[in-house]
Coordinates of C-alpha atoms and ligand atoms in Angstrom, one line a residue:
M1 CA 110.7 83.7 92.6
L2 CA 109.0 84.5 96.0
I3 CA 105.4 84.9 96.9
I4 CA 104.4 87.3 99.6
S5 CA 100.9 86.4 100.6
D6 CA 98.5 88.9 102.0
L7 CA 100.6 92.0 101.6
L8 CA 97.2 93.8 101.7
D9 CA 94.1 92.5 103.5
A10 CA 90.7 92.4 101.8
S11 CA 89.5 95.8 103.0
E12 CA 92.8 97.4 101.8
V13 CA 92.4 95.8 98.4
A14 CA 88.8 97.0 98.2
A15 CA 90.0 100.6 99.0
Y16 CA 92.7 100.5 96.3
R17 CA 90.2 99.1 93.8
E18 CA 87.6 101.8 94.6
A19 CA 90.2 104.6 94.4
L20 CA 91.5 103.3 91.1
T21 CA 88.2 103.7 89.4
R22 CA 88.7 107.4 89.9
A23 CA 92.3 107.5 88.5
Q24 CA 93.2 108.6 85.0
W25 CA 93.8 105.5 82.9
Q26 CA 95.7 105.5 79.6
D27 CA 96.8 103.1 76.9
G28 CA 99.8 101.0 78.1
L29 CA 101.6 101.9 74.9
A30 CA 102.4 105.3 76.4
T31 CA 105.3 103.7 78.3
A32 CA 106.2 100.8 76.0
G33 CA 109.8 100.6 74.7
S34 CA 110.6 99.9 71.1
V35 CA 110.4 96.1 71.5
S36 CA 107.5 95.9 73.9
Q37 CA 105.3 98.1 71.7
S38 CA 104.5 95.1 69.5
V39 CA 103.5 92.8 72.4
K40 CA 101.9 95.1 74.9
Q41 CA 98.1 95.6 75.0
N42 CA 96.8 96.9 78.3
E43 CA 95.9 100.1 80.2
Q44 CA 97.8 101.8 83.0
V45 CA 97.3 104.8 85.3
A46 CA 98.9 107.8 83.8
S47 CA 102.2 108.7 85.6
Q48 CA 101.1 112.3 86.1
C49 CA 97.8 111.3 87.8
E50 CA 98.0 112.6 91.3
L51 CA 95.6 110.1 92.8
G52 CA 97.7 107.3 91.2
Q53 CA 100.9 108.7 92.6
A54 CA 99.4 108.9 96.1
L55 CA 98.2 105.3 95.9
A56 CA 101.5 104.1 94.5
D57 CA 103.5 105.9 97.2
K58 CA 101.3 104.4 100.0
L59 CA 101.8 100.9 98.5
R60 CA 105.6 101.4 98.1
Q61 CA 105.7 102.4 101.8
R62 CA 103.9 99.2 102.8
L63 CA 106.1 97.0 100.6
S64 CA 109.4 98.6 101.9
Q65 CA 108.5 97.7 105.5
H66 CA 107.7 94.0 104.9
P67 CA 110.3 91.8 106.6
L68 CA 110.3 89.0 104.0
F69 CA 110.5 91.5 101.1
I70 CA 113.5 93.3 102.7
S71 CA 115.3 90.0 103.3
A72 CA 114.7 88.8 99.7
A73 CA 115.1 92.0 97.8
L74 CA 117.7 94.0 99.9
P75 CA 116.2 97.1 98.3
Q76 CA 118.3 100.1 97.6
S77 CA 115.5 101.9 95.8
I78 CA 112.0 101.0 94.7
L79 CA 110.6 102.7 91.6
R80 CA 107.1 104.1 92.2
P81 CA 104.6 101.3 91.5
R82 CA 102.4 101.5 88.4
F83 CA 98.8 100.2 88.3
N84 CA 97.7 98.3 85.2
R85 CA 94.6 96.7 83.9
Y86 CA 94.0 94.0 81.4
R87 CA 90.5 93.2 79.9
N88 CA 89.0 92.4 76.4
N89 CA 91.9 90.0 75.5
G90 CA 94.4 92.5 76.9
H91 CA 97.8 90.8 77.3
Y92 CA 101.5 91.4 77.4
G93 CA 103.5 89.1 75.2
L94 CA 106.9 87.5 76.0
H95 CA 109.4 90.1 76.9
I96 CA 112.3 91.1 79.2
D97 CA 111.9 94.5 80.9
S98 CA 114.4 97.3 80.3
A99 CA 117.6 97.1 82.4
I100 CA 117.9 100.8 82.9
M101 CA 114.9 103.0 83.7
A102 CA 114.4 106.7 84.6
S103 CA 114.2 107.4 88.3
D104 CA 110.9 108.8 89.6
D105 CA 112.0 112.4 89.2
G106 CA 113.2 111.7 85.7
K107 CA 116.7 113.0 86.6
G108 CA 118.5 109.9 87.5
L109 CA 118.9 106.3 86.3
F110 CA 117.6 103.2 88.0
R111 CA 118.8 99.6 87.4
S112 CA 115.9 97.1 87.5
D113 CA 117.1 94.0 89.4
L114 CA 113.7 92.6 90.7
S115 CA 110.1 92.9 89.5
A116 CA 107.0 92.6 91.5
T117 CA 103.3 92.1 90.6
L118 CA 100.7 92.7 93.3
F119 CA 97.4 91.1 92.3
L120 CA 94.4 93.3 93.0
S121 CA 91.6 91.3 91.4
D122 CA 90.0 88.1 92.8
P123 CA 91.3 85.3 90.6
D124 CA 87.8 83.9 90.1
S125 CA 86.6 87.2 88.7
Y126 CA 88.6 86.9 85.4
S127 CA 89.8 84.3 83.0
G128 CA 93.4 84.1 81.8
G129 CA 95.7 86.8 82.9
E130 CA 98.4 84.4 84.4
L131 CA 101.8 86.0 84.7
S132 CA 104.0 83.3 83.3
I133 CA 107.7 83.5 84.2
D134 CA 110.5 81.5 82.7
T135 CA 112.4 80.6 85.8
G136 CA 115.2 78.8 83.9
F137 CA 113.8 75.5 85.3
G138 CA 110.5 75.7 83.4
V139 CA 107.7 78.2 83.1
Q140 CA 105.7 79.1 86.3
E141 CA 102.2 80.4 85.8
V142 CA 101.3 82.8 88.6
K143 CA 97.8 83.9 89.4
L144 CA 97.4 85.0 93.0
P145 CA 94.6 86.0 95.4
A146 CA 94.0 89.7 95.6
G147 CA 96.5 91.3 98.0
S148 CA 99.3 88.8 97.3
L149 CA 102.5 89.7 95.5
V150 CA 105.1 87.8 93.4
L151 CA 108.7 88.9 93.4
Y152 CA 111.0 87.7 90.6
A153 CA 114.3 88.5 88.9
T154 CA 113.8 91.1 86.2
S155 CA 116.3 89.2 84.0
R156 CA 113.6 86.6 83.3
W157 CA 111.5 86.2 80.2
H158 CA 107.8 86.7 81.2
Q159 CA 104.4 87.4 79.8
V160 CA 100.8 88.2 80.8
E161 CA 98.4 85.7 79.2
P162 CA 95.3 87.2 77.5
V163 CA 92.4 88.1 79.8
T164 CA 89.4 86.6 78.0
A165 CA 86.7 87.5 80.6
G166 CA 86.5 90.0 83.4
E167 CA 89.4 92.3 84.3
R168 CA 92.7 91.9 85.9
V169 CA 93.9 94.9 87.9
A170 CA 97.4 94.8 89.4
A171 CA 100.3 97.0 90.6
I172 CA 103.7 96.4 89.2
C173 CA 107.0 97.6 90.6
W174 CA 110.7 97.4 90.0
I175 CA 113.4 97.3 92.6
Q176 CA 117.1 98.2 92.5
S177 CA 118.8 95.9 95.0
L178 CA 121.9 96.5 97.0
V179 CA 123.1 93.2 95.5
A180 CA 122.8 93.1 91.7
A181 CA 123.6 89.4 91.1
D182 CA 120.6 87.1 91.6
T183 CA 122.8 84.2 92.8
Q184 CA 124.4 86.3 95.5
R185 CA 121.2 87.9 96.7
E186 CA 119.5 84.5 96.8
L187 CA 122.3 83.1 99.0
L188 CA 122.0 86.0 101.4
F189 CA 118.2 85.4 101.6
D190 CA 118.7 81.7 102.5
L191 CA 121.3 82.6 105.0
D192 CA 119.2 85.4 106.6
Q193 CA 116.2 83.1 106.8
S194 CA 118.3 80.4 108.6
I195 CA 119.8 83.1 110.9
Q196 CA 116.3 84.3 111.8
R197 CA 115.3 80.7 112.7
L198 CA 118.5 80.2 114.8
Q199 CA 117.6 83.3 116.7
Q200 CA 114.6 81.5 118.2
L201 CA 116.9 78.8 119.7
A202 CA 118.4 79.7 123.1
E203 CA 121.1 76.9 122.7
A204 CA 122.3 78.4 119.3
R205 CA 123.4 81.8 120.5
A206 CA 127.1 81.4 119.4
E207 CA 126.1 80.0 116.0
H208 CA 123.6 82.9 115.6
R209 CA 126.3 85.4 116.4
Q210 CA 128.8 83.8 114.1
L211 CA 126.5 83.5 111.1
T212 CA 125.2 87.0 111.5
G213 CA 128.9 88.1 111.2
V214 CA 129.3 86.0 108.1
Y215 CA 126.1 87.5 106.6
N216 CA 127.3 91.0 107.2
N217 CA 130.7 90.3 105.7
L218 CA 129.2 88.7 102.6
L219 CA 126.9 91.7 102.2
R220 CA 129.8 94.1 102.6
Q221 CA 131.6 92.3 99.7
W222 CA 128.6 92.2 97.4
A223 CA 126.6 95.3 98.1
I224 CA 126.9 98.2 95.7
T225 CA 125.8 101.5 97.2
Ligands
AKG301 O1 101.1 92.8 85.0 C1 102.0 92.1 85.2 O2 101.9 91.1 86.0 C2 103.4 92.3 84.6 C3 103.4 93.3 83.5 C4 104.7 93.4 82.8 O3 105.4 92.4 82.6 C5 105.3 94.7 82.5 O4 104.5 95.7 82.6 O5 106.4 94.8 82.2
FE2_302 FE1 107.4 93.0 82.1

């Protein structure tokens, strides 16, 4: 699990929130699978809403350029983000997201390796609404400032706690990674972060060069294109 703080600044968050009031919202059940139907109670922007598509594409563009996101996710493709809203006890009970989804044009298939939630509501403006993720080493409750994003493995059980006051607006998104296995991708992330720190040290040129080679050779073995 990784938190990317301040993907958007306050004025960008405000602009997304304002634009979203003009989008076409629908019951979240429209896209719920057979299992999630019984646990999902929220609203989302309709996939055919042109304003929603434009906002989502702009957000995807921003995410795809973020250095920490690239290092951690090694994205091959990013599904168009979806905006959702929880209020009046809206929640999404314990579930695991579908492994295979339709690509944006509906013609291809997409494997979900990573999930992301971008929080768009000030955490003090609503009660509940934590995204709780079973990390395998205990459950983490995530409720971030507006503009911050959490990235986590789609293989994890997770839920959105009921929103008992106010409203929680967020964007969610799935990523197909070049490296499908979480363990391998996480090793590459740690290695890349160390390599980036070594790059700052003039006396570590040789080590930087060698580890960059190791990184590329591991990525070559593990990447699926
Ligand atoms: O809104 C969230 O943070 C996550 C929602 C979710 O789990 C889903 O739509 O599959
Ligand atoms: Fe989910």
